[in-house]
Structure formats: structure tokens, C-alpha cells
PDB file of C-alpha atoms in Angstrom:
ATOM      1  CA  LYS A 133      69.119  14.300  42.690  1.00 30.00           C
ATOM      2  CA  GLU A 134      66.057  16.177  41.843  1.00 36.00           C
ATOM      3  CA  ALA A 135      66.313  16.865  38.363  1.00 37.00           C
ATOM      4  CA  VAL A 136      67.628  13.581  37.504  1.00 34.00           C
ATOM      5  CA  ILE A 137      63.987  12.578  38.990  1.00 34.00           C
ATOM      6  CA  LEU A 138      62.220  15.635  37.750  1.00 39.00           C
ATOM      7  CA  GLY A 139      63.309  15.106  34.443  1.00 46.00           C
ATOM      8  CA  GLU A 140      63.771  17.650  32.003  1.00 47.00           C
ATOM      9  CA  SER A 141      61.234  19.370  31.492  1.00 49.00           C
ATOM     10  CA  ALA A 142      60.092  19.840  34.139  1.00 54.00           C
ATOM     11  CA  PHE A 143      63.161  22.805  34.352  1.00 74.00           C
ATOM     12  CA  MET A 144      62.642  23.950  30.498  1.00 81.00           C
ATOM     13  CA  ASP A 145      60.180  24.074  28.343  1.00 89.00           C
ATOM     14  CA  LYS A 146      60.732  22.049  25.117  1.00 91.00           C
ATOM     15  CA  ARG A 147      58.659  23.821  22.795  1.00 92.00           C
ATOM     16  CA  ALA A 148      58.869  27.589  23.984  1.00 93.00           C
ATOM     17  CA  THR A 149      62.197  27.065  23.031  1.00 94.00           C
ATOM     18  CA  GLY A 150      62.657  25.192  20.369  1.00 95.00           C
ATOM     19  CA  ARG A 151      60.335  28.065  18.901  1.00 96.00           C
ATOM     20  CA  ASN A 152      63.010  30.229  20.236  1.00 96.00           C
ATOM     21  CA  ILE A 153      65.508  28.656  18.909  1.00 96.00           C
ATOM     22  CA  LYS A 154      64.578  28.528  15.038  1.00 96.00           C
ATOM     23  CA  ARG A 155      62.969  32.319  15.513  1.00 96.00           C
ATOM     24  CA  LEU A 156      65.955  33.052  16.657  1.00 96.00           C
ATOM     25  CA  PHE A 157      68.092  30.728  14.085  1.00 96.00           C
ATOM     26  CA  LYS A 158      66.309  32.771  10.868  1.00 95.00           C
ATOM     27  CA  ALA A 159      67.229  35.997  12.265  1.00 96.00           C
ATOM     28  CA  SER A 160      69.695  34.491  11.768  1.00 96.00           C
ATOM     29  CA  PRO A 161      73.028  34.664   8.889  1.00 96.00           C
ATOM     30  CA  TYR A 162      73.986  31.495   8.987  1.00 96.00           C
ATOM     31  CA  THR A 163      71.798  29.041   6.528  1.00 95.00           C
ATOM     32  CA  MET A 164      70.880  25.709   8.044  1.00 94.00           C
ATOM     33  CA  ALA A 165      73.394  23.034   6.570  1.00 95.00           C
ATOM     34  CA  GLU A 166      75.935  26.300   8.090  1.00 96.00           C
ATOM     35  CA  TRP A 167      74.402  25.580  11.563  1.00 95.00           C
ATOM     36  CA  CYS A 168      74.512  22.246  10.800  1.00 95.00           C
ATOM     37  CA  ASP A 169      78.390  22.714  10.643  1.00 96.00           C
ATOM     38  CA  HIS A 170      78.715  24.529  14.230  1.00 94.00           C
ATOM     39  CA  PHE A 171      76.815  21.591  15.298  1.00 95.00           C
ATOM     40  CA  HIS A 172      79.156  18.563  13.906  1.00 94.00           C
ATOM     41  CA  VAL A 173      75.511  17.565  12.618  1.00 91.00           C
ATOM     42  CA  LEU A 174      75.150  15.618   9.645  1.00 88.00           C
ATOM     43  CA  ASN A 175      71.620  17.130   8.344  1.00 88.00           C
ATOM     44  CA  ASP A 176      69.195  19.310   9.930  1.00 93.00           C
ATOM     45  CA  GLN A 177      67.056  16.752  11.244  1.00 95.00           C
ATOM     46  CA  SER A 178      68.422  16.961  14.621  1.00 93.00           C
ATOM     47  CA  ILE A 179      68.160  20.721  14.692  1.00 95.00           C
ATOM     48  CA  TYR A 180      64.055  20.183  12.745  1.00 96.00           C
ATOM     49  CA  LYS A 181      64.118  18.167  16.339  1.00 95.00           C
ATOM     50  CA  TRP A 182      64.931  20.819  18.697  1.00 95.00           C
ATOM     51  CA  TYR A 183      62.676  23.185  16.714  1.00 95.00           C
ATOM     52  CA  ASN A 184      59.760  21.305  17.136  1.00 94.00           C
ATOM     53  CA  GLY A 185      60.539  20.793  20.540  1.00 92.00           C
ATOM     54  CA  THR A 186      60.099  16.628  20.022  1.00 93.00           C
ATOM     55  CA  THR A 187      64.348  17.171  21.411  1.00 92.00           C
ATOM     56  CA  LEU A 188      66.801  19.693  23.608  1.00 92.00           C
ATOM     57  CA  PRO A 189      69.902  21.040  22.118  1.00 94.00           C
ATOM     58  CA  LYS A 190      72.636  19.541  24.329  1.00 93.00           C
ATOM     59  CA  VAL A 191      74.912  22.036  27.165  1.00 93.00           C
ATOM     60  CA  GLU A 192      77.799  22.115  24.576  1.00 95.00           C
ATOM     61  CA  HIS A 193      75.134  23.104  22.403  1.00 95.00           C
ATOM     62  CA  LEU A 194      73.211  25.888  24.108  1.00 95.00           C
ATOM     63  CA  VAL A 195      76.953  27.999  24.896  1.00 96.00           C
ATOM     64  CA  LEU A 196      77.613  27.747  21.433  1.00 96.00           C
ATOM     65  CA  MET A 197      74.093  28.844  20.085  1.00 96.00           C
ATOM     66  CA  SER A 198      74.576  31.579  22.944  1.00 96.00           C
ATOM     67  CA  LYS A 199      78.737  32.689  21.381  1.00 97.00           C
ATOM     68  CA  LEU A 200      77.314  32.352  17.564  1.00 96.00           C
ATOM     69  CA  LEU A 201      73.672  34.502  18.452  1.00 96.00           C
ATOM     70  CA  ASP A 202      75.811  36.827  20.882  1.00 96.00           C
ATOM     71  CA  VAL A 203      72.749  36.356  23.317  1.00 96.00           C
ATOM     72  CA  PRO A 204      72.828  35.434  27.158  1.00 95.00           C
ATOM     73  CA  VAL A 205      71.895  30.999  26.931  1.00 93.00           C
ATOM     74  CA  GLU A 206      68.909  31.776  28.792  1.00 90.00           C
ATOM     75  CA  ASP A 207      67.206  34.173  26.298  1.00 93.00           C
ATOM     76  CA  ILE A 208      67.428  31.109  24.425  1.00 94.00           C
ATOM     77  CA  VAL A 209      65.755  28.935  26.965  1.00 92.00           C
ATOM     78  CA  VAL A 210      62.503  29.120  28.097  1.00 90.00           C
ATOM     79  CA  CYS A 211      62.408  28.111  31.772  1.00 84.00           C
ATOM     80  CA  GLY A 212      59.392  25.598  32.311  1.00 73.00           C
ATOM     81  CA  GLU A 213      56.131  26.314  34.693  1.00 66.00           C
ATOM     82  CA  ARG A 214      56.379  22.879  36.985  1.00 55.00           C
ATOM     83  CA  HIS A 215      59.758  25.096  38.632  1.00 50.00           C
ATOM     84  CA  PRO A 216      58.818  28.501  37.175  1.00 53.00           C
ATOM     85  CA  GLU A 217      61.891  29.448  40.760  1.00 55.00           C
ATOM     86  CA  HIS A 218      64.276  27.292  38.735  1.00 53.00           C
ATOM     87  CA  CYS A 219      63.958  30.878  36.480  1.00 57.00           C
ATOM     88  CA  ARG A 220      66.228  33.997  36.609  1.00 53.00           C
ATOM     89  CA  ASP A 221      63.912  37.333  36.209  1.00 49.00           C
TER      90      ASP A 221
END
């Protein structure tokens, strides 16, 4: 219940996570069209919303990103300042 009450931004910094996703995607060998195919999205608007921090990717998208980028999910997500105790060391 606490996570619902606090909301997702209490644990994840949307904008910083979006900037991180953008940086990782730009450094990857995949094109935007390939990312769209991997995530089964019809156009790149969903991904650009992640970049801008407007929305966060679904958990299954974070897991897939982790595998495709060969980095742990923890290296994709940036923790929010309101609850740093939920961040890993």
C-alpha cells in the first residue's frame, strides 16, 4: 500500500531515468525502429515519453532493456530523492 500512496515518482526519478534511458539507447547498436519492434509499440512516441520523463517504462520493458543493453535494471532506473532508502548502495 505504501507504494500506491506515495506513487511511482517517490521511488524513481522520472526525468533522470528518462535521460539515462536516452543515453543508453543512443549508445546501443539499435535504431529507434528496432527499439519500437522490441517493445511492440507502434511508433516512437512511447519511447520519447520515457526520454522526457513524461512516463516510465513498464516493468517488463525495463527487464527487456536490461537484457538488450546488458546492464542491470538498477543501472537504468534512477532513484528519487524522497525515499533514498529504497535505492541500492
